Short mmCIF file of C-alpha atoms and ligand atoms in Angstrom, two decimals:
data_model
loop_
_atom_site.label_atom_id
_atom_site.label_comp_id
_atom_site.label_asym_id
_atom_site.label_seq_id
_atom_site.Cartn_x
_atom_site.Cartn_y
_atom_site.Cartn_z
CA MET A 1289 14.32 3.77 7.42
CA SER A 1290 10.83 3.78 9.01
CA ILE A 1291 9.99 4.69 12.45
CA ASP A 1292 9.82 1.31 14.63
CA PRO A 1293 6.02 0.03 14.75
CA ALA A 1294 6.52 -1.59 18.02
CA ILE A 1295 8.07 1.37 19.97
CA ASN A 1296 8.67 0.34 23.47
CA HIS A 1297 7.31 2.44 26.05
CA ARG A 1298 10.05 3.34 28.45
CA PRO A 1299 8.32 5.27 31.40
CA SER A 1300 11.01 8.12 32.08
CA PRO A 1301 10.02 8.59 35.64
CA ALA A 1302 12.11 5.72 36.29
CA LEU A 1303 15.21 7.86 34.96
CA GLY A 1304 14.25 10.62 37.20
CA LEU A 1305 13.24 13.14 34.30
CA LYS A 1306 10.36 15.38 34.41
CA ILE A 1307 8.65 15.19 31.03
CA PRO A 1308 7.26 18.24 29.19
CA ARG A 1309 3.87 18.57 28.08
CA HIS A 1310 5.11 20.22 24.89
CA ILE A 1311 8.27 20.33 23.40
CA GLY A 1312 9.60 22.65 20.33
CA VAL A 1313 12.16 21.88 18.30
CA ILE A 1314 14.44 24.36 15.73
CA MET A 1315 16.00 21.73 13.52
CA ASP A 1316 18.95 23.77 12.85
CA GLY A 1317 22.12 22.96 11.11
CA ASN A 1318 21.38 20.42 8.26
CA GLY A 1319 23.48 22.42 5.57
CA ARG A 1320 26.67 22.56 8.14
CA TRP A 1321 26.41 18.88 8.58
CA ALA A 1322 26.48 18.43 4.92
CA LYS A 1323 29.19 20.95 4.17
CA ALA A 1324 31.34 19.49 6.93
CA ARG A 1325 31.21 16.32 4.80
CA GLY A 1326 31.75 17.43 1.50
CA LYS A 1327 27.86 16.69 0.61
CA ALA A 1328 25.17 18.66 -0.88
CA ARG A 1329 23.37 20.48 1.54
CA THR A 1330 20.02 18.31 0.29
CA GLU A 1331 21.95 15.55 1.61
CA GLY A 1332 21.88 17.29 5.15
CA HIS A 1333 18.02 17.41 4.81
CA MET A 1334 17.73 13.82 4.05
CA GLU A 1335 19.77 12.82 7.19
CA GLY A 1336 17.51 15.46 9.13
CA VAL A 1337 14.29 13.28 8.25
CA LYS A 1338 16.36 10.40 9.90
CA ALA A 1339 16.85 12.51 12.99
CA LEU A 1340 12.98 13.56 13.02
CA ARG A 1341 12.31 10.04 13.12
CA ARG A 1342 14.52 9.57 15.94
CA LEU A 1343 12.95 12.35 17.89
CA VAL A 1344 9.67 11.23 17.49
CA GLU A 1345 10.20 7.67 18.32
CA LEU A 1346 11.82 9.31 21.57
CA CYS A 1347 8.78 11.36 22.25
CA ILE A 1348 6.46 8.39 21.84
CA SER A 1349 8.51 6.06 24.21
CA HIS A 1350 9.27 8.51 26.62
CA GLU A 1351 5.50 9.54 26.48
CA VAL A 1352 6.01 13.20 25.69
CA PRO A 1353 2.36 14.61 24.48
CA ASN A 1354 2.91 17.30 22.30
CA LEU A 1355 5.78 17.98 19.73
CA THR A 1356 6.20 20.94 17.04
CA VAL A 1357 9.27 20.73 14.83
CA PHE A 1358 10.36 23.90 12.74
CA SER A 1359 10.83 22.20 9.35
CA PHE A 1360 10.35 25.18 6.79
CA SER A 1361 10.04 28.78 7.91
CA SER A 1362 8.34 32.01 6.27
CA GLU A 1363 12.02 33.48 6.05
CA ASN A 1364 13.31 30.33 4.25
CA TRP A 1365 11.88 31.67 0.95
CA SER A 1366 14.82 33.29 0.29
CA ARG A 1367 16.66 30.22 -0.37
CA PRO A 1368 17.69 28.70 -3.57
CA LYS A 1369 14.59 27.50 -5.74
CA ASP A 1370 15.62 23.90 -5.85
CA GLU A 1371 16.36 23.76 -2.22
CA ILE A 1372 13.13 24.95 -1.43
CA ASN A 1373 11.60 22.57 -3.99
CA PHE A 1374 14.00 19.69 -2.09
CA ILE A 1375 12.51 20.49 1.01
CA PHE A 1376 8.96 20.55 0.01
CA GLY A 1377 9.36 17.31 -1.78
CA LEU A 1378 10.70 15.74 1.72
CA LEU A 1379 7.58 16.50 3.11
CA HIS A 1380 5.51 14.68 0.74
CA ARG A 1381 7.98 11.51 0.92
CA PHE A 1382 7.96 12.13 4.77
CA VAL A 1383 4.32 11.62 4.70
CA ALA A 1384 4.25 8.91 1.96
CA SER A 1385 7.00 6.65 3.73
CA ASP A 1386 5.75 7.29 7.53
CA LEU A 1387 2.14 7.80 7.57
CA ALA A 1388 1.35 4.17 8.13
CA THR A 1389 3.82 3.76 10.91
CA LEU A 1390 2.52 7.11 12.54
CA MET A 1391 -0.95 5.82 12.42
CA ALA A 1392 -0.03 2.53 13.84
CA ASN A 1393 1.62 4.73 16.61
CA ASN A 1394 -1.42 6.68 17.33
CA VAL A 1395 0.25 9.81 16.24
CA ARG A 1396 -1.80 12.90 15.23
CA ILE A 1397 -0.17 15.03 12.76
CA ARG A 1398 -0.98 18.67 12.31
CA ILE A 1399 0.77 21.11 9.77
CA ILE A 1400 0.75 24.59 10.94
CA GLY A 1401 1.51 27.87 9.06
CA SER A 1402 0.32 29.55 6.08
CA ARG A 1403 -0.94 27.91 3.19
CA ASP A 1404 -0.30 30.71 1.28
CA GLY A 1405 2.50 30.33 -1.86
CA LEU A 1406 2.26 26.11 -1.35
CA GLU A 1407 1.30 24.33 -4.47
CA SER A 1408 -2.12 22.77 -4.29
CA SER A 1409 -0.80 19.28 -4.27
CA LEU A 1410 0.95 19.92 -0.84
CA VAL A 1411 -2.22 21.53 0.30
CA ARG A 1412 -4.09 18.31 -0.44
CA LEU A 1413 -1.57 16.35 1.19
CA ILE A 1414 -1.62 18.01 4.15
CA ASP A 1415 -5.36 18.06 4.61
CA ASP A 1416 -5.15 14.42 3.85
CA VAL A 1417 -2.59 13.58 6.64
CA GLU A 1418 -4.43 15.88 9.23
CA ALA A 1419 -7.85 14.20 8.26
CA LYS A 1420 -6.34 10.65 8.29
CA THR A 1421 -4.80 11.45 12.05
CA ARG A 1422 -7.44 13.29 13.12
CA ASP A 1423 -8.80 10.85 15.54
CA ASN A 1424 -5.33 9.52 16.83
CA THR A 1425 -5.08 10.16 20.66
CA GLY A 1426 -1.16 9.53 21.14
CA LEU A 1427 1.44 12.23 20.36
CA ASN A 1428 0.34 15.18 18.85
CA LEU A 1429 2.96 16.14 16.19
CA MET A 1430 2.89 19.57 15.09
CA VAL A 1431 4.86 20.39 11.37
CA ALA A 1432 5.72 23.88 11.30
CA PHE A 1433 5.70 24.62 7.76
CA ASN A 1434 5.78 27.89 6.11
CA TYR A 1435 5.73 29.33 9.65
CA GLY A 1436 6.69 32.42 11.21
CA GLY A 1437 5.57 33.41 14.78
CA LYS A 1438 4.86 36.91 13.62
CA ALA A 1439 2.89 36.08 10.64
CA GLU A 1440 1.03 33.67 13.07
CA ILE A 1441 0.25 36.79 15.40
CA VAL A 1442 -0.77 38.61 12.37
CA VAL A 1443 -3.20 35.92 11.40
CA ALA A 1444 -4.69 35.83 14.71
CA THR A 1445 -5.03 39.76 15.09
CA ARG A 1446 -6.85 39.69 11.77
CA HIS A 1447 -9.26 37.31 12.80
CA ILE A 1448 -10.04 38.94 16.17
CA ALA A 1449 -10.80 42.14 14.60
CA ASN A 1450 -13.15 40.60 12.09
CA GLU A 1451 -15.03 39.12 15.28
CA VAL A 1452 -15.02 42.66 16.81
CA ALA A 1453 -16.23 44.10 13.28
CA ALA A 1454 -18.91 41.55 13.10
CA GLY A 1455 -20.19 42.47 16.68
CA ARG A 1456 -19.36 39.00 17.75
CA LEU A 1457 -16.97 39.95 20.23
CA ARG A 1458 -16.48 43.09 22.34
CA PRO A 1459 -12.70 44.61 22.89
CA GLU A 1460 -12.89 44.62 26.19
CA ASP A 1461 -13.50 40.84 26.21
CA ILE A 1462 -10.32 39.97 24.29
CA THR A 1463 -8.00 38.40 26.83
CA GLU A 1464 -4.65 36.06 26.34
CA ALA A 1465 -7.28 33.16 25.87
CA THR A 1466 -8.71 34.62 22.88
CA VAL A 1467 -5.23 35.25 21.35
CA ALA A 1468 -4.04 31.75 22.05
CA ALA A 1469 -7.36 30.22 20.78
CA ALA A 1470 -6.69 32.12 17.43
CA LEU A 1471 -3.11 30.94 17.04
CA TYR A 1472 -2.45 27.31 15.01
CA THR A 1473 -1.68 25.78 18.26
CA SER A 1474 -5.15 26.44 19.69
CA GLY A 1475 -6.09 23.94 22.31
CA LEU A 1476 -2.64 22.59 22.75
CA PRO A 1477 -0.17 23.74 26.12
CA ASP A 1478 2.35 26.10 25.72
CA PRO A 1479 5.95 24.39 25.13
CA ASP A 1480 7.65 23.70 28.27
CA LEU A 1481 11.01 23.24 26.40
CA ILE A 1482 12.37 24.76 23.40
CA LEU A 1483 15.42 23.20 21.84
CA ARG A 1484 17.59 24.32 19.18
CA THR A 1485 20.58 22.44 17.58
CA SER A 1486 23.73 23.75 15.62
CA GLY A 1487 24.91 25.95 18.55
CA GLU A 1488 22.94 28.94 17.48
CA GLN A 1489 21.02 30.71 19.95
CA ARG A 1490 17.83 32.41 18.95
CA VAL A 1491 14.37 31.84 18.48
CA SER A 1492 14.28 32.90 15.38
CA ASN A 1493 10.47 33.58 14.84
CA PHE A 1494 9.49 30.17 16.35
CA LEU A 1495 6.67 29.94 18.59
CA LEU A 1496 6.83 33.49 19.69
CA TRP A 1497 3.80 34.02 21.81
CA GLN A 1498 3.64 30.23 23.05
CA GLY A 1499 7.18 30.13 23.99
CA ALA A 1500 6.75 33.24 26.54
CA TYR A 1501 7.98 30.84 29.17
CA ALA A 1502 9.85 28.14 27.35
CA GLU A 1503 12.94 26.75 28.74
CA LEU A 1504 15.31 27.38 25.97
CA VAL A 1505 18.38 24.54 25.60
CA PHE A 1506 20.85 25.05 22.99
CA VAL A 1507 22.70 22.03 21.72
CA GLU A 1508 26.02 22.32 19.88
CA GLU A 1509 25.70 19.39 17.62
CA ASN A 1510 23.77 19.81 14.06
CA TRP A 1511 20.53 18.57 13.90
CA PRO A 1512 21.48 15.39 11.68
CA ASP A 1513 23.40 14.33 14.69
CA PHE A 1514 20.60 14.27 17.18
CA SER A 1515 20.58 11.22 19.19
CA GLU A 1516 18.81 9.54 22.30
CA ALA A 1517 22.14 10.66 24.13
CA THR A 1518 21.25 14.41 23.44
CA PHE A 1519 17.37 13.87 24.08
CA LEU A 1520 18.14 12.54 27.75
CA ALA A 1521 21.00 15.26 27.91
CA VAL A 1522 18.25 17.90 27.25
CA LEU A 1523 15.29 16.25 29.52
CA GLU A 1524 18.04 16.27 32.26
CA GLU A 1525 19.02 19.88 31.60
CA TYR A 1526 15.33 20.43 31.67
CA THR A 1527 14.69 18.65 34.78
CA ALA A 1528 17.41 20.35 36.54
CA ARG A 1529 15.60 24.00 35.76
CA GLU A 1530 13.83 25.98 37.96
CA ARG A 1531 10.67 27.30 36.63
CA ARG A 1532 8.88 30.20 38.47
CA PHE A 1533 6.73 31.74 35.96
CA GLY A 1534 7.35 35.24 37.25
CA GLY A 1535 6.81 34.22 40.79
CA ILE A 1536 9.53 33.55 43.37
CA GLU A 1537 8.92 29.69 43.99
CA ALA A 1538 9.53 26.84 41.74
CA LYS A 1539 6.39 25.55 39.91
CA PRO A 1540 6.38 21.82 39.41
CA ARG A 1541 6.51 22.06 35.78
C1 FPP B 1423 17.67 23.73 9.06
O1 FPP B 1423 19.08 23.47 8.66
C2 FPP B 1423 16.78 22.92 8.54
C3 FPP B 1423 15.72 23.15 7.52
C4 FPP B 1423 15.59 24.94 7.15
C5 FPP B 1423 14.86 22.49 7.25
C6 FPP B 1423 14.43 21.40 7.88
C7 FPP B 1423 14.08 20.41 7.51
C8 FPP B 1423 14.25 18.96 8.16
C9 FPP B 1423 14.90 18.54 9.24
C10 FPP B 1423 13.73 17.85 7.21
C11 FPP B 1423 12.50 17.23 7.82
C12 FPP B 1423 11.46 18.03 6.96
C13 FPP B 1423 10.16 17.65 6.84
C14 FPP B 1423 9.51 18.53 5.59
C15 FPP B 1423 9.66 16.83 7.50
P1 FPP B 1423 19.68 24.57 7.67
O2 FPP B 1423 19.80 24.08 6.25
O3 FPP B 1423 19.43 26.35 8.04
O4 FPP B 1423 21.38 24.23 8.23
P2 FPP B 1423 22.54 25.45 8.21
O5 FPP B 1423 21.96 26.56 9.14
O6 FPP B 1423 23.65 24.84 8.67
O7 FPP B 1423 22.73 25.79 6.65
#
């Protein structure tokens, strides 16, 4: 199954929904989905890819400008080697099967996270898909792969420290904007909404800095079951939230 090349654009304001500028998704519960059906965990991950395609289609059709999905965390290295290899293979297969459709839908892809420990063929694939989609102006799809929020802040801190050591930056000139610009998500708005499936209520090292004011929405269903109905229910929940950003009056987003 591939993403439909002719995705209908259904403007969501007609549904009375506020559309986040950036959605982060922790796609959790592939293993439990598989276990509940007596299947191998890898089958859960394959269904997870189908759910990811549905999510991308929905973000395109509802004109969500930025989407970041958590697909392999820096902590996932503790899983069995076979499962790790399978998830790495899925990234290869996802790119191979969906790149043409993503291009046709003007999607820009960025893989955020550390390249350390990744095989050179995977690094080449990442560089290639980023280069091919660089000039696309539609949905920004960030795939967090070998990503950890604390590690990201460490990398940013090292970069800033090097700038100071080289005399290009004074410590007193370091601001929140300096840190934000040194993160993998430089130039992107912070997520307005972070969604996690599978009933777990944790952020698990995902977009720690960027998610400071994100609305957190947790849904019970496992990631492979993610559907349009869930997507709309999550947007309804987000629309109903009052966002004050530490102030006393609701802000529009
Ligand atoms: C969480 O479920 C899921 C993952 C660690 C992998 C996420 C990968 C996908 C959704 C496939 C898309 C991937 C790519 C590379 C495009 P879990 O295994 O932690 O489930 P469990 O908590 O029920 O065991």
